């Protein structure tokens, strides 16, 4: 399908590329979220409970890539370059069945794990699920890859990274319960030369059946062991008409992403519809008494966008690293989601007393894992957050690494001397 033909399928009122593919994809790539159970390839999955947990998947993934348990250990992966195929033709074709897998988050049986996922409002932390989905998508890609050059005594030469999250759909009629097990499942749905698209599903037990709550599409990229170039992956073949439909949806998604890039405002100027839209927005805020670009009036029942701005600064410590000692996409997605949630939460002015520290510049998510024995946010947690914020502020101001010193408030006194 050409980009020209694709752009004519479902034209957008503002940009030809925007919203072109969404109706096409939603009809075929996954069933409706209102379905009582998830349609699965080849009947695999069904109502069966997975035998492994997400934690076990992470352990298997760590072993597969040869990751170390200590941050200080330096691992040279250059010797793995010889294991990479020189062309895609060297790799055998794989099916969607080969990469299909599922794992469980045992919130119903593991109370300590439950505290990691529960919010202060009694729900399930979506940010944590995004982290798990990202790791699980990587795991599915490694399951898909079958490299004839691989030897059993060496780890995989592939480095799988998250390119983008194409879409995530949540069922507005269902909410996750923190005291029930959650199942994550999925498979590779499309492949290019070095890229892979994965379809993921999040389900929870309801009336003795697994019911889908969330579905997502992650696009991953295979890189060499040093993460300096792309690596070839196995081609994907379809065995059933349903699989061909899913694969074709992946092709449409790829064309849509390419079309959006080609029509980016960084490449082409605004069209007439966009110019009209911008002018209408400008006129709605222009002061008719002063013909000036600086003087503007606030429309009725509105808030300036700049007043809703909320920022967060994260100091990434070794505990935040992935298998390759980098900050992984799931961690960033969780922080971005929680910051966006906090922004909407404060904008709505709901229970402001519970998020008042956000105005300090460090958005603090008040979840159960940060509580003390009295179910309150404990002082040490706040002191750590305050110190990291002050340290980062001094680092950015001086553009040098501040010197740590022991004691309190001696540490802040030392930071004050440096700035």
Tab-separated table of C-alpha atoms in Angstrom:
chain	number	residue	atom	x	y	z
A	1	UNK	CA	0.000	0.000	0.000
A	2	UNK	CA	1.512	3.329	-1.037
A	3	UNK	CA	1.634	6.357	1.229
A	4	UNK	CA	-0.419	8.303	-1.277
A	5	UNK	CA	-3.196	5.721	-1.199
A	6	UNK	CA	-2.998	5.451	2.570
A	7	UNK	CA	-3.347	9.202	3.003
A	8	UNK	CA	-6.587	9.125	1.024
A	9	UNK	CA	-8.268	6.424	3.097
A	10	UNK	CA	-9.415	8.509	6.033
A	11	UNK	CA	-8.387	12.148	5.543
A	12	UNK	CA	-8.017	14.241	8.678
A	13	UNK	CA	-9.580	17.725	8.857
A	14	UNK	CA	-6.204	19.257	9.744
A	15	UNK	CA	-3.404	17.018	8.496
A	16	UNK	CA	-3.821	14.254	5.938
A	17	UNK	CA	-1.733	11.850	8.002
A	18	UNK	CA	-3.345	12.314	11.389
A	19	UNK	CA	-5.889	9.689	12.282
A	20	UNK	CA	-5.560	7.960	8.943
A	21	UNK	CA	-5.019	4.447	10.163
A	22	UNK	CA	-6.761	4.304	13.503
A	23	UNK	CA	-10.140	3.067	12.292
A	24	UNK	CA	-8.502	0.552	9.979
A	25	UNK	CA	-6.302	-0.891	12.720
A	26	UNK	CA	-8.860	-0.954	15.518
A	27	UNK	CA	-11.128	-3.156	13.447
A	28	UNK	CA	-8.637	-5.943	13.004
A	29	UNK	CA	-5.628	-5.992	15.265
A	30	UNK	CA	-7.388	-6.958	18.517
A	31	UNK	CA	-10.933	-7.759	19.623
A	32	UNK	CA	-13.154	-5.391	21.507
A	33	UNK	CA	-12.216	-4.789	25.123
A	34	UNK	CA	-15.779	-5.590	26.090
A	35	UNK	CA	-15.281	-9.222	25.107
A	36	UNK	CA	-15.408	-11.561	28.108
A	37	UNK	CA	-12.046	-13.120	27.238
A	38	UNK	CA	-9.169	-12.348	24.934
A	39	UNK	CA	-9.119	-13.995	21.526
A	40	UNK	CA	-5.843	-15.885	21.297
A	41	UNK	CA	-3.811	-17.324	18.481
A	42	UNK	CA	-4.270	-21.066	17.935
A	43	UNK	CA	-6.377	-21.297	21.080
A	44	UNK	CA	-3.281	-20.849	23.215
A	45	UNK	CA	-3.889	-19.297	26.605
A	46	UNK	CA	-7.632	-19.336	27.116
A	47	UNK	CA	-8.548	-19.340	30.783
A	48	UNK	CA	-5.322	-21.020	31.879
A	49	UNK	CA	-3.277	-19.353	34.584
A	50	UNK	CA	0.376	-18.842	33.597
A	51	UNK	CA	2.898	-20.963	35.457
A	52	UNK	CA	5.528	-18.209	35.673
A	53	UNK	CA	5.452	-14.736	37.147
A	54	UNK	CA	6.672	-11.466	35.678
A	55	UNK	CA	9.543	-11.567	38.167
A	56	UNK	CA	10.608	-14.936	36.765
A	57	UNK	CA	10.428	-13.514	33.240
A	58	UNK	CA	12.787	-10.726	34.299
A	59	UNK	CA	15.192	-13.291	35.779
A	60	UNK	CA	15.110	-15.331	32.556
A	61	UNK	CA	15.700	-12.187	30.531
A	62	UNK	CA	18.643	-11.222	32.735
A	63	UNK	CA	20.190	-14.647	32.211
A	64	UNK	CA	19.590	-14.589	28.457
A	65	UNK	CA	21.457	-11.326	27.906
A	66	UNK	CA	24.199	-12.157	30.418
A	67	UNK	CA	23.517	-9.166	32.647
A	68	UNK	CA	25.448	-8.751	35.872
A	69	UNK	CA	23.909	-8.322	39.302
A	70	UNK	CA	26.392	-5.659	40.354
A	71	UNK	CA	26.467	-2.191	38.867
A	72	UNK	CA	30.231	-1.909	39.309
A	73	UNK	CA	30.994	-4.917	37.134
A	74	UNK	CA	32.030	-3.980	33.612
A	75	UNK	CA	30.987	-6.445	30.926
A	76	UNK	CA	32.640	-6.401	27.519
A	77	UNK	CA	30.100	-7.488	24.906
A	78	UNK	CA	32.254	-6.834	21.845
A	79	UNK	CA	33.058	-10.546	21.487
A	80	UNK	CA	29.343	-11.168	20.798
A	81	UNK	CA	29.485	-9.265	17.508
A	82	UNK	CA	30.618	-12.426	15.734
A	83	UNK	CA	27.295	-14.077	16.613
A	84	UNK	CA	25.171	-11.572	14.706
A	85	UNK	CA	23.840	-12.651	11.293
A	86	UNK	CA	25.145	-10.717	8.303
A	87	UNK	CA	21.748	-10.758	6.541
A	88	UNK	CA	18.133	-11.572	7.300
A	89	UNK	CA	18.321	-14.491	4.875
A	90	UNK	CA	20.487	-16.361	7.382
A	91	UNK	CA	17.654	-16.443	9.896
A	92	UNK	CA	14.788	-18.951	9.779
A	93	UNK	CA	11.228	-17.672	9.547
A	94	UNK	CA	9.221	-17.615	12.770
A	95	UNK	CA	5.500	-17.692	13.531
A	96	UNK	CA	3.379	-15.757	15.996
A	97	UNK	CA	3.002	-18.951	17.992
A	98	UNK	CA	6.768	-19.057	18.574
A	99	UNK	CA	6.811	-15.768	20.462
A	100	UNK	CA	3.489	-16.083	22.298
A	101	UNK	CA	3.835	-16.126	26.066
A	102	UNK	CA	2.061	-15.091	29.242
A	103	UNK	CA	3.015	-14.318	32.823
A	104	UNK	CA	1.189	-13.439	35.995
A	105	UNK	CA	1.520	-10.657	38.551
A	106	UNK	CA	0.377	-12.488	41.723
A	107	UNK	CA	-1.243	-9.601	43.556
A	108	UNK	CA	-3.863	-11.899	45.012
A	109	UNK	CA	-1.398	-14.146	46.828
A	110	UNK	CA	1.679	-11.992	47.501
A	111	UNK	CA	0.886	-9.194	49.920
A	112	UNK	CA	4.341	-7.608	49.803
A	113	UNK	CA	4.215	-7.440	46.015
A	114	UNK	CA	0.751	-5.894	46.249
A	115	UNK	CA	2.166	-2.894	48.101
A	116	UNK	CA	4.401	-2.172	45.112
A	117	UNK	CA	1.397	-1.918	42.792
A	118	UNK	CA	-1.343	-0.365	44.932
A	119	UNK	CA	-2.020	3.373	44.880
A	120	UNK	CA	-2.884	5.522	47.871
A	121	UNK	CA	-6.452	5.571	46.524
A	122	UNK	CA	-6.729	1.781	46.576
A	123	UNK	CA	-6.310	1.142	42.859
A	124	UNK	CA	-3.521	-0.378	40.776
A	125	UNK	CA	-0.579	1.732	39.665
A	126	UNK	CA	-0.781	1.931	35.888
A	127	UNK	CA	2.795	3.167	35.821
A	128	UNK	CA	3.980	-0.129	37.287
A	129	UNK	CA	2.046	-2.012	34.617
A	130	UNK	CA	3.729	0.080	31.914
A	131	UNK	CA	7.095	-1.001	33.313
A	132	UNK	CA	6.053	-4.651	33.200
A	133	UNK	CA	4.626	-4.323	29.694
A	134	UNK	CA	7.873	-2.831	28.446
A	135	UNK	CA	9.954	-5.653	29.926
A	136	UNK	CA	7.513	-8.272	28.658
A	137	UNK	CA	7.647	-6.827	25.130
A	138	UNK	CA	11.431	-7.216	25.217
A	139	UNK	CA	11.017	-10.813	26.381
A	140	UNK	CA	8.663	-11.608	23.490
A	141	UNK	CA	11.211	-10.263	21.012
A	142	UNK	CA	13.921	-12.512	22.424
A	143	UNK	CA	11.527	-15.456	22.150
A	144	UNK	CA	10.925	-14.587	18.506
A	145	UNK	CA	14.619	-14.413	17.633
A	146	UNK	CA	16.226	-17.716	16.666
A	147	UNK	CA	19.850	-17.239	15.690
A	148	UNK	CA	21.705	-20.212	14.111
A	149	UNK	CA	24.998	-18.618	15.148
A	150	UNK	CA	24.059	-18.585	18.813
A	151	UNK	CA	26.123	-20.859	21.057
A	152	UNK	CA	24.848	-22.182	24.402
A	153	UNK	CA	27.860	-20.897	26.328
A	154	UNK	CA	27.373	-17.238	25.348
A	155	UNK	CA	24.562	-14.754	26.013
A	156	UNK	CA	22.428	-13.334	23.233
A	157	UNK	CA	24.228	-10.765	21.060
A	158	UNK	CA	21.015	-8.792	20.601
A	159	UNK	CA	20.121	-5.631	22.470
A	160	UNK	CA	16.362	-5.053	22.277
A	161	UNK	CA	15.266	-1.465	22.903
A	162	UNK	CA	11.854	0.201	22.911
A	163	UNK	CA	11.379	2.375	19.836
A	164	UNK	CA	7.891	3.636	20.674
A	165	UNK	CA	4.547	2.743	22.186
A	166	UNK	CA	2.196	2.912	19.226
A	167	UNK	CA	-0.988	2.783	21.271
A	168	UNK	CA	-2.435	1.745	24.616
A	169	UNK	CA	-6.166	1.212	25.077
A	170	UNK	CA	-7.832	1.033	28.487
A	171	UNK	CA	-11.349	-0.223	28.975
A	172	UNK	CA	-13.166	2.699	30.656
A	173	UNK	CA	-15.785	0.323	32.023
A	174	UNK	CA	-13.321	-1.828	33.959
A	175	UNK	CA	-10.865	-1.050	36.709
A	176	UNK	CA	-8.047	-3.173	38.057
A	177	UNK	CA	-8.318	-4.500	41.607
A	178	UNK	CA	-5.149	-4.595	43.748
A	179	UNK	CA	-6.104	-7.876	45.433
A	180	UNK	CA	-6.507	-9.992	42.284
A	181	UNK	CA	-3.914	-11.599	40.048
A	182	UNK	CA	-3.089	-9.858	36.765
A	183	UNK	CA	-2.099	-11.692	33.597
A	184	UNK	CA	0.101	-10.204	30.869
A	185	UNK	CA	0.255	-11.974	27.514
A	186	UNK	CA	1.269	-11.183	23.975
A	187	UNK	CA	3.256	-12.067	20.871
A	188	UNK	CA	5.233	-10.530	18.030
A	189	UNK	CA	2.720	-9.372	15.418
A	190	UNK	CA	4.953	-7.854	12.711
A	191	UNK	CA	8.631	-7.667	11.830
A	192	UNK	CA	10.801	-5.600	9.544
A	193	UNK	CA	14.521	-6.054	9.007
A	194	UNK	CA	15.476	-4.984	12.530
A	195	UNK	CA	12.182	-3.815	14.062
A	196	UNK	CA	9.450	-5.829	15.741
A	197	UNK	CA	5.877	-4.957	16.676
A	198	UNK	CA	4.401	-6.686	19.718
A	199	UNK	CA	0.772	-6.912	20.803
A	200	UNK	CA	0.242	-7.074	24.560
A	201	UNK	CA	-2.822	-7.714	26.685
A	202	UNK	CA	-3.488	-7.117	30.393
A	203	UNK	CA	-6.250	-9.175	32.000
A	204	UNK	CA	-7.636	-9.802	35.456
A	205	UNK	CA	-9.811	-12.502	36.955
A	206	UNK	CA	-13.525	-11.710	37.043
A	207	UNK	CA	-16.286	-14.283	37.531
A	208	UNK	CA	-13.789	-17.161	37.156
A	209	UNK	CA	-12.605	-15.886	33.773
A	210	UNK	CA	-9.780	-13.697	32.523
A	211	UNK	CA	-11.173	-10.411	31.215
A	212	UNK	CA	-9.150	-7.960	29.196
A	213	UNK	CA	-8.593	-4.529	30.723
A	214	UNK	CA	-5.746	-3.095	28.661
A	215	UNK	CA	-4.224	-3.749	25.265
A	216	UNK	CA	-1.100	-2.187	23.819
A	217	UNK	CA	1.198	-2.162	20.799
A	218	UNK	CA	4.931	-1.751	21.438
A	219	UNK	CA	7.444	-1.277	18.628
A	220	UNK	CA	10.882	-2.621	19.481
A	221	UNK	CA	14.227	-2.408	17.675
A	222	UNK	CA	17.043	-4.964	17.631
A	223	UNK	CA	20.536	-3.541	18.093
A	224	UNK	CA	24.028	-5.020	18.153
A	225	UNK	CA	25.727	-5.972	21.457
A	226	UNK	CA	27.312	-2.528	21.763
A	227	UNK	CA	24.062	-0.720	20.882
A	228	UNK	CA	25.820	1.064	18.032
A	229	UNK	CA	23.938	-0.317	15.036
A	230	UNK	CA	20.895	-2.312	13.997
A	231	UNK	CA	20.714	-6.109	13.919
A	232	UNK	CA	18.685	-8.373	11.658
A	233	UNK	CA	15.735	-10.294	13.123
A	234	UNK	CA	13.843	-13.342	11.920
A	235	UNK	CA	11.096	-12.725	9.357
A	236	UNK	CA	7.544	-13.475	10.456
A	237	UNK	CA	5.268	-15.850	8.556
A	238	UNK	CA	1.490	-16.191	8.982
A	239	UNK	CA	-0.228	-19.540	9.398
A	240	UNK	CA	-3.903	-18.541	9.546
A	241	UNK	CA	-6.172	-15.851	8.051
A	242	UNK	CA	-6.387	-14.246	11.496
A	243	UNK	CA	-2.606	-13.947	11.647
A	244	UNK	CA	-2.498	-12.417	8.170
A	245	UNK	CA	-5.024	-9.836	9.300
A	246	UNK	CA	-2.896	-8.975	12.336
A	247	UNK	CA	0.258	-8.796	10.220
A	248	UNK	CA	-1.411	-6.523	7.657
A	249	UNK	CA	-2.462	-4.211	10.481
A	250	UNK	CA	1.202	-4.043	11.469
A	251	UNK	CA	2.101	-3.045	7.915
A	252	UNK	CA	-0.516	-0.293	8.010
A	253	UNK	CA	0.871	0.917	11.333
A	254	UNK	CA	4.339	1.107	9.804
A	255	UNK	CA	3.090	3.112	6.820
A	256	UNK	CA	1.162	5.404	9.118
A	257	UNK	CA	4.233	6.139	11.219
A	258	UNK	CA	6.220	6.873	8.074
A	259	UNK	CA	3.485	9.134	6.761
A	260	UNK	CA	3.343	11.091	10.020
A	261	UNK	CA	7.110	11.591	9.898
A	262	UNK	CA	6.968	12.831	6.312
A	263	UNK	CA	4.208	15.308	7.176
A	264	UNK	CA	5.896	16.577	10.322
A	265	UNK	CA	6.013	20.347	10.772
A	266	UNK	CA	9.785	19.972	10.917
A	267	UNK	CA	9.672	18.940	7.247
A	268	UNK	CA	6.675	20.633	5.652
A	269	UNK	CA	4.979	23.980	6.384
A	270	UNK	CA	1.469	24.161	7.896
A	271	UNK	CA	-1.378	23.660	5.462
A	272	UNK	CA	-4.300	26.062	5.078
A	273	UNK	CA	-6.479	24.242	7.594
A	274	UNK	CA	-3.760	24.416	10.248
A	275	UNK	CA	-3.109	28.087	9.557
A	276	UNK	CA	-6.805	28.815	9.984
A	277	UNK	CA	-6.908	26.879	13.256
A	278	UNK	CA	-3.927	28.786	14.694
A	279	UNK	CA	-5.442	32.121	13.652
A	280	UNK	CA	-8.760	31.247	15.288
A	281	UNK	CA	-6.963	30.398	18.530
A	282	UNK	CA	-5.053	33.662	18.355
A	283	UNK	CA	-8.190	35.723	17.749
A	284	UNK	CA	-10.013	34.047	20.638
A	285	UNK	CA	-7.343	35.405	23.011
A	286	UNK	CA	-6.520	38.705	21.301
A	287	UNK	CA	-7.445	41.902	23.115
A	288	UNK	CA	-9.613	43.957	20.721
A	289	UNK	CA	-8.711	47.181	22.554
A	290	UNK	CA	-4.986	46.680	22.073
A	291	UNK	CA	-3.779	45.422	18.732
A	292	UNK	CA	-0.751	43.732	20.235
A	293	UNK	CA	0.757	40.263	20.324
A	294	UNK	CA	1.820	40.647	23.957
A	295	UNK	CA	-1.529	41.686	25.407
A	296	UNK	CA	-4.007	38.852	25.562
A	297	UNK	CA	-7.294	38.185	27.283
A	298	UNK	CA	-8.220	34.993	29.026
A	299	UNK	CA	-11.322	33.333	27.561
A	300	UNK	CA	-14.201	32.697	29.921
A	301	UNK	CA	-14.104	29.539	32.015
A	302	UNK	CA	-10.532	28.732	31.035
A	303	UNK	CA	-7.051	28.413	32.511
A	304	UNK	CA	-3.802	29.395	30.854
A	305	UNK	CA	-1.918	26.289	29.787
A	306	UNK	CA	1.319	27.624	31.285
A	307	UNK	CA	-0.334	27.706	34.719
A	308	UNK	CA	-0.879	23.945	34.622
A	309	UNK	CA	2.774	23.174	33.929
A	310	UNK	CA	4.294	20.570	36.189
A	311	UNK	CA	7.902	19.411	36.062
A	312	UNK	CA	9.813	16.548	37.546
A	313	UNK	CA	13.515	15.851	37.833
A	314	UNK	CA	14.791	12.322	38.268
A	315	UNK	CA	18.265	11.394	39.427
A	316	UNK	CA	18.836	7.938	37.975
A	317	UNK	CA	20.604	5.639	40.404
A	318	UNK	CA	21.920	2.114	39.699
A	319	UNK	CA	18.677	0.588	41.016
A	320	UNK	CA	16.878	2.100	38.005
A	321	UNK	CA	19.075	0.396	35.395
A	322	UNK	CA	18.014	-2.282	32.939
A	323	UNK	CA	19.944	-5.385	31.861
A	324	UNK	CA	22.360	-3.173	29.887
A	325	UNK	CA	22.971	-0.636	32.683
A	326	UNK	CA	20.764	1.968	31.017
A	327	UNK	CA	17.567	3.667	32.135
A	328	UNK	CA	14.923	1.584	30.397
A	329	UNK	CA	11.797	2.805	28.653
A	330	UNK	CA	9.354	1.318	31.146
A	331	UNK	CA	10.899	3.304	34.000
A	332	UNK	CA	10.570	6.526	32.005
A	333	UNK	CA	7.002	5.668	31.001
A	334	UNK	CA	6.030	5.105	34.624
A	335	UNK	CA	7.463	8.443	35.714
A	336	UNK	CA	5.872	10.242	32.761
A	337	UNK	CA	2.479	8.679	33.441
A	338	UNK	CA	2.595	9.483	37.153
A	339	UNK	CA	3.645	13.063	36.438
A	340	UNK	CA	0.797	13.429	33.937
A	341	UNK	CA	-1.618	11.916	36.452
A	342	UNK	CA	-0.418	14.345	39.129
A	343	UNK	CA	-0.819	17.260	36.718
A	344	UNK	CA	-4.417	16.300	35.951
A	345	UNK	CA	-5.035	15.585	39.637
A	346	UNK	CA	-3.935	19.058	40.712
A	347	UNK	CA	-5.729	20.700	37.786
A	348	UNK	CA	-9.005	19.226	38.981
A	349	UNK	CA	-8.294	20.434	42.562
A	350	UNK	CA	-9.178	17.073	44.069
A	351	UNK	CA	-7.748	16.297	47.520
A	352	UNK	CA	-5.061	18.926	47.154
A	353	UNK	CA	-3.816	18.241	50.687
A	354	UNK	CA	-2.447	14.891	49.495
A	355	UNK	CA	-0.253	16.282	46.706
A	356	UNK	CA	0.822	19.656	48.059
A	357	UNK	CA	4.551	18.870	47.802
A	358	UNK	CA	4.333	18.793	44.009
A	359	UNK	CA	4.761	22.582	43.927
A	360	UNK	CA	8.307	22.139	45.241
A	361	UNK	CA	9.370	20.944	41.806
A	362	UNK	CA	9.647	17.270	42.658
A	363	UNK	CA	6.394	15.423	41.985
A	364	UNK	CA	5.990	12.953	44.822
A	365	UNK	CA	3.662	10.052	44.210
A	366	UNK	CA	2.125	9.235	47.587
A	367	UNK	CA	1.847	5.508	47.272
A	368	UNK	CA	1.774	2.876	49.994
A	369	UNK	CA	5.357	1.785	49.388
A	370	UNK	CA	6.587	5.135	50.801
A	371	UNK	CA	4.632	4.948	54.046
A	372	UNK	CA	5.926	4.322	57.540
A	373	UNK	CA	4.489	1.994	60.182
A	374	UNK	CA	1.737	4.527	60.858
A	375	UNK	CA	0.626	4.545	57.194
A	376	UNK	CA	2.012	8.051	56.665
A	377	UNK	CA	4.768	9.377	54.417
A	378	UNK	CA	7.813	9.054	56.666
A	379	UNK	CA	10.347	11.811	57.249
A	380	UNK	CA	13.309	9.916	55.819
A	381	UNK	CA	11.521	9.607	52.469
A	382	UNK	CA	10.908	13.353	52.363
A	383	UNK	CA	14.471	14.112	53.432
A	384	UNK	CA	15.836	11.919	50.639
A	385	UNK	CA	13.619	13.605	48.057
A	386	UNK	CA	14.521	17.058	49.353
A	387	UNK	CA	18.237	16.277	49.300
A	388	UNK	CA	18.138	14.865	45.753
A	389	UNK	CA	16.227	17.907	44.549
A	390	UNK	CA	18.727	20.270	46.194
A	391	UNK	CA	21.658	18.265	44.842
A	392	UNK	CA	20.269	18.346	41.303
A	393	UNK	CA	19.617	22.071	41.589
A	394	UNK	CA	23.220	22.689	42.638
A	395	UNK	CA	24.504	20.399	39.904
A	396	UNK	CA	22.632	22.248	37.183
A	397	UNK	CA	23.583	25.647	38.602
A	398	UNK	CA	27.289	24.951	38.876
A	399	UNK	CA	27.520	22.398	36.032
A	400	UNK	CA	29.838	20.398	38.296
A	401	UNK	CA	29.225	17.489	40.607
A	402	UNK	CA	28.670	18.717	44.180
A	403	UNK	CA	30.719	17.152	46.929
A	404	UNK	CA	28.776	14.956	49.322
A	405	UNK	CA	29.281	15.415	53.035
A	406	UNK	CA	27.757	13.598	55.949
A	407	UNK	CA	25.398	15.017	58.493
A	408	UNK	CA	22.164	16.966	58.475
A	409	UNK	CA	21.857	19.879	57.978
A	410	UNK	CA	25.596	19.857	57.222
A	411	UNK	CA	24.909	18.451	53.754
A	412	UNK	CA	22.635	21.309	52.785
A	413	UNK	CA	25.075	23.781	54.328
A	414	UNK	CA	27.832	22.398	52.125
A	415	UNK	CA	25.595	22.624	49.069
A	416	UNK	CA	24.777	26.212	49.948
A	417	UNK	CA	28.503	27.054	50.016
A	418	UNK	CA	28.959	25.537	46.575
A	419	UNK	CA	26.226	27.582	44.961
